[in-house]
XYZ file of C-alpha atoms in Angstrom:
557
model
C 85.182 -78.421 99.098
C 84.733 -74.980 97.490
C 86.785 -71.908 98.382
C 84.153 -70.589 100.833
C 84.230 -73.853 102.800
C 88.026 -73.747 102.815
C 88.019 -70.191 104.180
C 85.478 -71.101 106.868
C 87.648 -74.070 107.845
C 90.749 -71.889 108.141
C 88.964 -69.368 110.356
C 86.835 -71.211 112.974
C 83.842 -69.206 114.114
C 83.661 -67.159 110.896
C 81.323 -69.526 109.103
C 78.258 -67.274 109.202
C 80.300 -64.289 107.923
C 81.719 -66.373 105.097
C 78.218 -67.506 104.059
C 77.038 -63.879 103.910
C 80.029 -62.829 101.796
C 79.343 -65.816 99.568
C 75.884 -64.448 98.751
C 77.333 -61.030 97.846
C 80.054 -62.495 95.625
C 77.701 -64.870 93.825
C 75.352 -61.964 93.135
C 78.319 -60.067 91.643
C 79.286 -63.063 89.494
C 75.733 -63.385 88.144
C 76.097 -59.824 86.881
C 72.401 -58.846 86.963
C 69.539 -58.614 89.471
C 68.734 -62.194 90.495
C 65.741 -63.925 92.021
C 65.927 -65.618 95.394
C 65.568 -68.982 93.636
C 68.689 -68.292 91.547
C 70.691 -67.204 94.578
C 69.558 -70.054 96.769
C 70.489 -72.575 94.101
C 73.898 -70.978 93.498
C 74.855 -70.814 97.189
C 73.697 -74.284 98.135
C 72.808 -72.993 101.613
C 69.920 -74.294 103.689
C 66.797 -72.276 102.906
C 66.326 -70.892 106.430
C 69.994 -69.884 106.714
C 69.917 -68.262 103.284
C 66.912 -66.060 104.037
C 68.253 -64.991 107.453
C 71.534 -63.890 105.878
C 69.779 -62.235 102.948
C 67.605 -60.180 105.297
C 70.616 -58.993 107.287
C 72.497 -57.990 104.127
C 69.486 -56.006 102.938
C 69.249 -54.290 106.340
C 72.906 -53.199 106.157
C 72.525 -51.989 102.560
C 74.892 -54.509 101.000
C 72.026 -55.957 98.949
C 68.890 -54.179 97.764
C 65.530 -55.825 97.149
C 63.197 -54.816 94.328
C 59.808 -55.870 95.727
C 58.031 -55.225 92.418
C 60.318 -57.402 90.301
C 61.150 -59.757 93.193
C 64.869 -59.509 92.459
C 68.028 -58.770 94.430
C 71.034 -56.641 93.417
C 74.191 -55.229 95.003
C 73.346 -52.371 97.328
C 74.393 -48.748 97.762
C 76.547 -49.526 100.794
C 79.016 -51.407 98.607
C 79.290 -48.385 96.297
C 79.931 -46.107 99.285
C 82.642 -48.380 100.650
C 84.223 -48.802 97.198
C 84.354 -45.052 96.695
C 86.075 -44.570 100.037
C 88.489 -47.380 99.272
C 89.384 -45.891 95.899
C 89.930 -42.498 97.504
C 92.678 -44.040 99.645
C 94.890 -44.680 96.589
C 97.640 -42.039 96.676
C 98.081 -42.342 92.917
C 94.379 -41.657 92.448
C 94.596 -38.498 94.550
C 97.664 -37.329 92.658
C 96.063 -37.873 89.243
C 92.515 -36.741 90.017
C 92.946 -33.186 88.765
C 94.483 -34.265 85.460
C 91.822 -36.932 84.882
C 89.054 -34.354 85.423
C 90.768 -31.760 83.219
C 91.391 -34.150 80.351
C 87.818 -35.419 80.360
C 86.510 -31.870 80.111
C 88.962 -30.787 77.412
C 88.751 -33.947 75.285
C 85.015 -34.490 75.842
C 85.744 -38.206 76.207
C 85.820 -40.672 79.087
C 89.113 -40.471 80.995
C 90.058 -42.943 83.719
C 92.842 -43.899 86.063
C 93.599 -47.622 86.117
C 95.793 -49.077 88.870
C 97.714 -52.338 88.794
C 96.802 -54.780 91.559
C 98.754 -58.011 91.208
C 98.067 -59.312 87.720
C 94.859 -57.294 87.293
C 93.989 -53.669 86.701
C 91.211 -51.860 88.528
C 89.621 -48.580 87.462
C 89.938 -46.369 90.534
C 88.726 -43.114 88.993
C 86.472 -42.479 85.985
C 85.297 -39.138 84.567
C 82.648 -39.348 81.873
C 81.627 -36.051 80.223
C 78.027 -35.183 79.283
C 78.832 -36.222 75.703
C 76.151 -38.845 74.869
C 78.685 -40.790 72.768
C 81.197 -41.067 75.607
C 82.015 -44.626 76.598
C 80.794 -45.808 79.992
C 83.454 -47.265 82.307
C 82.585 -48.370 85.851
C 84.668 -47.430 88.887
C 85.903 -50.651 90.443
C 85.868 -52.575 87.185
C 88.620 -55.184 87.122
C 90.321 -56.794 84.131
C 93.335 -59.063 83.687
C 96.275 -56.765 82.894
C 97.317 -58.939 79.965
C 93.855 -58.733 78.449
C 93.347 -54.971 78.536
C 94.855 -52.120 76.547
C 95.261 -50.013 79.693
C 97.030 -52.930 81.365
C 99.441 -53.105 78.441
C 100.339 -49.439 78.958
C 101.258 -50.143 82.588
C 103.200 -53.294 81.740
C 105.159 -51.508 79.000
C 106.789 -49.296 81.632
C 107.692 -52.106 84.023
C 111.136 -53.742 84.344
C 111.552 -56.685 81.947
C 111.990 -59.291 84.705
C 108.602 -58.359 86.201
C 106.887 -58.485 82.814
C 108.525 -61.810 81.969
C 107.123 -63.274 85.170
C 103.600 -62.265 84.176
C 103.760 -63.620 80.635
C 105.796 -66.761 81.301
C 102.783 -69.090 80.963
C 101.869 -67.791 77.509
C 103.056 -69.404 74.286
C 106.293 -68.153 72.748
C 104.316 -66.558 69.906
C 102.041 -64.712 72.343
C 105.028 -63.559 74.391
C 106.821 -62.240 71.306
C 103.717 -60.352 70.168
C 103.163 -58.779 73.579
C 106.807 -57.790 73.998
C 106.759 -56.155 70.557
C 103.664 -54.151 71.546
C 105.259 -53.174 74.861
C 108.425 -52.044 73.085
C 106.456 -49.780 70.750
C 104.506 -48.285 73.661
C 107.639 -47.695 75.698
C 109.530 -46.088 72.833
C 106.554 -43.903 71.899
C 105.589 -43.065 75.478
C 101.962 -44.144 75.264
C 99.864 -47.147 74.279
C 97.306 -47.034 71.489
C 95.163 -50.075 70.750
C 91.695 -51.308 70.001
C 89.800 -52.273 73.134
C 90.028 -55.980 73.847
C 86.615 -55.931 75.481
C 84.485 -53.423 73.537
C 84.162 -53.594 69.759
C 84.674 -50.311 67.884
C 86.396 -48.675 70.861
C 89.933 -47.261 70.919
C 92.005 -47.047 74.106
C 94.864 -44.575 74.531
C 96.848 -44.867 77.755
C 100.015 -43.541 79.321
C 101.709 -45.124 82.366
C 102.086 -43.199 85.626
C 103.989 -44.282 88.699
C 105.204 -42.782 91.919
C 107.828 -43.512 94.549
C 108.085 -47.083 95.912
C 104.856 -48.105 97.596
C 102.600 -45.822 95.583
C 102.024 -48.354 92.854
C 101.683 -48.250 89.088
C 98.810 -47.022 87.000
C 97.750 -45.505 83.706
C 95.751 -42.491 82.616
C 93.346 -43.845 80.026
C 91.166 -42.321 77.313
C 88.399 -44.642 76.098
C 86.477 -43.492 73.016
C 84.646 -44.635 69.921
C 87.261 -45.313 67.240
C 85.085 -43.554 64.668
C 85.354 -40.295 66.643
C 89.147 -40.202 66.675
C 91.068 -39.957 63.415
C 94.596 -41.370 63.244
C 96.413 -38.088 63.848
C 94.009 -37.114 66.632
C 94.819 -40.330 68.493
C 98.508 -39.493 68.597
C 97.803 -35.910 69.658
C 95.792 -37.287 72.585
C 98.674 -39.641 73.377
C 100.991 -36.675 73.643
C 98.458 -34.782 75.788
C 98.315 -37.775 78.115
C 102.115 -37.809 78.347
C 102.114 -34.176 79.401
C 99.443 -34.939 82.010
C 101.468 -37.898 83.305
C 104.548 -35.683 83.476
C 102.698 -33.265 85.736
C 101.295 -36.036 87.921
C 104.679 -37.684 88.408
C 106.346 -34.328 88.992
C 103.856 -33.606 91.771
C 104.557 -36.907 93.534
C 108.312 -36.797 93.248
C 108.961 -39.024 90.263
C 111.316 -37.830 87.558
C 109.199 -35.958 84.994
C 109.949 -36.357 81.308
C 109.877 -33.112 79.371
C 108.077 -33.257 76.052
C 108.142 -29.553 75.245
C 110.354 -28.526 72.307
C 112.380 -25.348 72.126
C 110.583 -22.289 70.730
C 110.882 -21.718 67.018
C 114.056 -19.821 66.245
C 112.704 -17.897 63.265
C 109.609 -17.891 61.056
C 111.963 -18.226 58.085
C 111.853 -21.440 56.034
C 114.736 -22.203 53.670
C 113.985 -21.211 50.099
C 113.808 -24.263 47.873
C 112.773 -26.625 50.665
C 110.098 -29.066 49.497
C 107.709 -31.200 51.500
C 107.704 -34.491 49.586
C 105.364 -36.523 51.779
C 103.253 -35.127 54.639
C 102.589 -38.508 56.249
C 102.797 -37.338 59.870
C 105.334 -39.971 60.911
C 105.675 -40.410 64.661
C 109.454 -40.848 64.406
C 110.633 -40.655 60.812
C 114.211 -41.968 60.675
C 116.971 -43.688 58.728
C 116.741 -42.162 55.231
C 118.976 -43.921 52.713
C 119.274 -43.499 48.946
C 119.115 -46.676 46.879
C 120.859 -45.738 43.632
C 120.027 -49.110 42.077
C 116.377 -48.116 41.617
C 116.514 -44.389 42.298
C 114.403 -44.677 45.472
C 114.584 -43.205 48.943
C 113.948 -45.623 51.807
C 113.151 -44.482 55.336
C 111.252 -45.751 58.386
C 108.835 -44.712 61.113
C 110.254 -46.094 64.345
C 107.313 -45.590 66.710
C 104.372 -46.293 64.392
C 106.454 -49.059 62.841
C 106.515 -48.863 59.079
C 108.821 -48.883 56.057
C 108.467 -45.937 53.683
C 109.641 -45.661 50.087
C 109.624 -42.452 48.071
C 109.973 -42.438 44.275
C 111.197 -38.977 43.130
C 110.414 -39.660 39.470
C 106.760 -40.406 40.211
C 106.549 -38.040 43.157
C 104.847 -40.841 45.091
C 105.415 -42.525 48.410
C 104.494 -45.971 49.670
C 104.185 -47.310 53.194
C 104.418 -50.904 54.448
C 103.468 -51.496 58.120
C 106.066 -53.330 60.212
C 105.243 -55.817 62.979
C 107.584 -54.239 65.525
C 110.078 -51.422 66.013
C 112.265 -50.666 62.991
C 115.077 -48.139 62.840
C 116.857 -48.406 59.489
C 116.953 -50.105 56.088
C 120.109 -50.586 54.043
C 120.799 -51.718 50.460
C 122.641 -55.052 50.370
C 124.536 -57.101 47.799
C 122.606 -59.207 45.322
C 119.943 -56.514 44.924
C 118.755 -57.318 48.466
C 117.851 -55.162 51.464
C 118.482 -55.557 55.177
C 116.771 -53.823 58.074
C 117.807 -53.016 61.613
C 114.926 -53.673 64.014
C 114.351 -54.458 67.680
C 115.370 -58.011 66.704
C 118.748 -56.900 65.372
C 119.797 -57.317 61.744
C 117.166 -58.843 59.455
C 116.583 -59.662 55.821
C 113.912 -57.304 54.463
C 111.701 -57.827 51.425
C 110.626 -54.339 50.240
C 107.778 -55.812 48.182
C 106.052 -57.883 50.855
C 107.494 -56.204 53.934
C 108.514 -59.577 55.363
C 111.395 -59.735 57.841
C 113.678 -62.622 58.766
C 116.171 -62.303 61.607
C 119.827 -62.773 60.739
C 121.540 -61.901 64.041
C 120.684 -60.014 67.225
C 123.702 -59.023 69.346
C 121.437 -57.701 72.121
C 118.959 -60.550 72.428
C 119.862 -60.622 76.136
C 118.784 -56.980 76.644
C 114.988 -56.796 76.139
C 114.811 -53.236 77.513
C 117.041 -51.991 74.676
C 116.430 -51.356 70.994
C 118.617 -50.411 68.051
C 118.509 -46.957 66.531
C 120.472 -45.474 63.644
C 122.514 -47.686 61.297
C 124.840 -47.246 58.313
C 127.235 -49.195 56.144
C 130.939 -48.367 56.142
C 133.002 -48.241 52.919
C 133.922 -51.920 53.363
C 130.271 -53.024 53.490
C 130.120 -53.608 57.263
C 126.967 -52.638 59.153
C 127.295 -50.230 62.086
C 124.456 -49.573 64.496
C 123.918 -48.153 67.953
C 121.550 -49.338 70.667
C 119.678 -47.486 73.396
C 117.087 -48.127 76.108
C 113.512 -48.249 74.840
C 112.487 -45.090 76.688
C 115.861 -43.352 76.284
C 116.183 -43.132 80.064
C 119.379 -45.106 80.725
C 122.944 -45.040 79.336
C 122.643 -48.700 78.334
C 123.450 -48.259 74.653
C 126.427 -49.587 72.740
C 127.954 -49.032 69.323
C 128.195 -52.241 67.269
C 130.246 -53.230 64.261
C 129.055 -56.220 62.226
C 132.201 -57.863 60.891
C 129.799 -60.107 58.995
C 126.021 -60.218 59.039
C 126.167 -63.030 61.612
C 128.940 -61.630 63.791
C 128.891 -58.342 65.712
C 130.884 -56.804 68.517
C 130.351 -53.788 70.765
C 133.181 -51.360 70.086
C 132.097 -48.634 72.515
C 129.368 -48.203 75.102
C 127.651 -46.161 77.781
C 125.455 -44.227 75.347
C 121.965 -43.022 76.187
C 120.541 -42.193 72.744
C 122.781 -43.678 70.057
C 122.197 -41.781 66.854
C 123.683 -40.327 63.654
C 126.875 -41.770 62.188
C 129.006 -41.459 59.053
C 132.581 -41.405 57.762
C 134.857 -38.746 56.326
C 135.562 -39.015 52.567
C 139.052 -40.416 53.205
C 137.608 -43.063 55.510
C 139.893 -42.070 58.370
C 137.352 -40.409 60.695
C 134.128 -41.814 62.073
C 131.410 -39.590 63.541
C 128.831 -40.826 66.041
C 126.150 -39.001 68.055
C 124.669 -39.363 71.527
C 121.602 -37.147 71.322
C 120.931 -37.225 75.066
C 124.398 -35.832 75.754
C 124.113 -33.339 72.906
C 127.493 -34.455 71.570
C 128.836 -35.566 68.190
C 131.918 -37.702 68.811
C 134.749 -38.280 66.368
C 137.032 -41.324 66.270
C 140.107 -42.274 64.354
C 138.995 -45.070 62.015
C 140.951 -47.886 60.389
C 139.201 -48.583 57.041
C 140.687 -52.077 56.789
C 139.937 -53.494 60.239
C 137.134 -51.151 61.281
C 138.966 -50.407 64.539
C 138.122 -47.193 66.421
C 140.489 -45.158 68.586
C 140.961 -41.723 70.138
C 137.339 -40.754 70.795
C 136.881 -37.014 71.218
C 134.047 -34.535 71.363
C 133.755 -32.996 67.906
C 130.684 -30.828 68.531
C 128.665 -30.085 71.674
C 125.230 -28.439 71.691
C 123.454 -26.380 74.327
C 120.023 -27.992 74.865
C 118.464 -24.564 74.390
C 119.662 -24.737 70.760
C 118.458 -28.309 70.225
C 120.270 -31.632 70.169
C 122.147 -33.423 67.364
C 120.234 -36.341 65.847
C 120.921 -38.113 62.534
C 123.732 -36.892 60.272
C 125.494 -37.455 56.983
C 128.848 -36.375 55.544
C 129.182 -34.940 52.031
C 131.971 -35.528 49.505
C 133.930 -32.531 50.798
C 133.858 -33.709 54.436
C 131.117 -31.394 55.719
C 128.709 -32.763 58.350
C 125.002 -32.163 57.842
C 123.225 -32.643 61.173
C 119.489 -32.750 61.928
C 118.943 -30.738 65.123
C 116.170 -32.263 67.250
C 114.091 -29.506 68.889
C 116.178 -27.054 66.903
C 113.903 -26.493 63.856
C 116.870 -26.870 61.481
C 119.547 -28.881 59.736
C 122.999 -27.417 60.254
C 126.145 -27.933 58.145
C 129.621 -27.899 59.773
C 132.995 -28.254 58.107
C 135.617 -30.781 59.193
C 136.954 -28.266 61.728
C 133.575 -27.884 63.400
C 132.814 -24.449 61.958
C 129.200 -23.685 61.055
C 128.807 -23.230 57.292
C 125.075 -23.234 56.642
C 121.688 -23.515 58.363
C 118.537 -24.865 56.716
C 115.534 -23.537 58.641
C 112.623 -25.964 58.726
C 108.909 -25.598 59.521
C 109.110 -28.466 62.061
C 110.834 -28.604 65.474
C 112.075 -32.185 65.319
C 114.087 -33.062 62.202
C 115.550 -36.497 62.828
C 117.999 -37.386 60.078
C 119.223 -36.568 56.582
C 120.961 -38.188 53.639
C 122.101 -37.364 50.142
C 120.555 -38.810 47.016
C 119.123 -38.008 43.607
C 120.718 -38.542 40.238
C 123.658 -36.221 40.965
C 123.843 -36.871 44.716
C 123.100 -33.225 45.499
C 119.609 -33.672 46.867
C 119.402 -33.599 50.673
C 116.489 -35.612 52.074
C 115.322 -34.832 55.621
C 113.053 -36.888 57.893
C 111.190 -35.526 60.917
C 109.108 -36.567 63.931
C 105.821 -35.612 65.535
C 106.330 -37.701 68.672
C 105.499 -36.087 72.017
C 104.602 -32.744 70.495
C 101.643 -31.129 72.272
C 98.666 -29.912 70.255
C 99.763 -26.281 70.540
C 103.061 -27.049 68.796
C 101.406 -29.165 66.129
C 99.151 -26.227 65.292
C 102.294 -24.200 64.627
C 104.098 -27.077 62.885
C 101.452 -29.198 61.128
C 104.063 -30.794 58.813
C 105.813 -32.513 61.735
C 106.608 -36.068 60.692
C 106.900 -35.186 57.009
C 109.675 -35.997 54.529
C 111.461 -32.950 53.093
C 114.121 -32.352 50.425
C 116.314 -29.518 49.210
C 118.981 -29.219 46.522
C 122.485 -28.302 47.728
C 125.757 -27.434 46.007
C 127.920 -30.339 47.168
C 127.209 -34.000 46.442
C 127.051 -36.633 49.117
C 129.053 -39.832 49.275
C 127.774 -42.986 47.536
C 126.053 -45.594 49.688
C 127.964 -48.870 50.051
C 125.931 -52.049 49.920
C 125.935 -54.400 52.914
C 128.059 -57.468 52.146
C 125.867 -60.553 52.613
C-alpha cells in the first residue's frame, strides 16, 4: 500500500481528492511537462478515473495542458496559491525590504530561506536584470543539511537541536558539519560552495524573530568567478548588517557591527604593514626565538600564519576548524589552541592532533587567547561561539593533559600576560571592556584577589589582546579604537600607537632584541564603507619600540 492509499484509508470519503492530489504530486516529481501516458502509468489509476480527474484539475488551473505538444504541467493556480502562502510568513514580510535592497545594490540574486522541519524553503527570491545572476525558484525545497543556506540557519541554532538533526550521520560527518557551523557562528555568516550548483558560491546570514516566527537566512547566490575572496567577506558583512536591521524591526536583539569613528587621521611614524593578507580575525601573535619567526592565526577564516622578518615573507596554512593561538613547546615542537582544545601542531604540514579538551561538553563554546606562564603552563580562556553569553572560563593547564577552570563567567575571554616579577596576572574580558588583575603564585599558578585594573568606555573602544614588556608596561590592542595603547603598572597611559585600521586584535614583542612590537588586526563585520577607509584591515603590522618585551616560555610537554 503506497502513501496515497494509506491517506485515503485514514480519511474515508476523501479517496477522489487524494487521487487528484496524487496526479499533481507525481507531475511535480517528474519535474518536466509529461504526457498523459507517463502520468497514467505513474498513478496506476483506472483510465476513466484518471482522465476525469485530469480534466477537473485543468479546469481549476492546477494543471495546464499544452495541446500542441500533448503534454501536461503544473498550472498557474498553484503559483498563485504558493505566492499567497509565502506572503503569510512573518519573517518574509520583515525581511522583504532588505532582500530587495540587497539584490539591487549587489546586482546578484538574493533570497530568504526559511527552515521548515529538516528542510529549507525559499520563500522570497529577488533576481536582478543581470544576465549572469543565478536563478532560484520561490518554493524550492532542499534538505537543510544538504544546502549552504541551511547550514547558515543551523549554525545559529542551539546545539541540542542541531545534534538531533545530525544524529544519524557518521561521526566523521558530524564532526565536519559542527566545525563548519562553529566557523559560521563565530564569523556571523556562512560562506560555501553550493552543494547543488557547480561553480556557484552561497553567502548566507541567519535571521530569526521572537518565538513562533521561525528561523531563516538571507542568502546571496552568485557565480564564484564573479566574487573575489575579499568581496565575498564584504558581502557577508553587508548581510549581517541587513539581518541586524531585520531582527531589530521584529524585536530580536540586534548585533551592532559598526565600529567607532576614526579618532585621528594620524598613523604612528615608523609603523610598517608587514603582510596585507586581509585576515578575518587575525589573532594570537607569538615570537618563536628558536627560528626567528612570528606565528599568528586567523580565527574565522581558519589558518596558521608564519612571518619571516629576515626574508620579509609570510606563509599561510589553512586549518580545518577554528584556531585561536599557537605556542612554542619543548623539544622544538609547537602546540595550538583550537575549538578542540589543546593540540599538537606541525607547522610544516599543518596537521593537528588533539591532546586534551577541557570543554568537550560545551559545543557552543570555543577557546580564544592563550599564553604560556613562566613555568611552562598553558593558560587559555573560552567564550561562546557568537560572543553572546557569559559562558567563558579561564583555564590553567597544570600539564598538557590536565586543565582546570580557575575563574569563570566571562563573555569574551581575551588578552593575558604576567608582570616581570611573575606576581601579577592580567586577563581581559573584551565584552565588559575590562582588564582584570590577579595576584599570582608563580609556583602553584594559583590566582587570588581579582580586581579591575583598567575599564574602557565603549565609545573609546574595547581592550582585546595584550602583552607586558620587561618594565611592566601593558600594551593593549583596542578593538574599535584604531590604536594600541601602553599603560604603566599603575594604569597610567604612557603612549598611543595610532593605526590605520579600526580593529587591532593583539600584540606581542619579538625580533632579535625583543623591541619589535607585532600587531594583528581584523576585518570581520566591517561594512564596505569602513573598509574603503581602512583597506589594510586584517593586516599584520610592526613597529620598533624603546623597551624590550619578555621572553616567551616554551610549553612543557
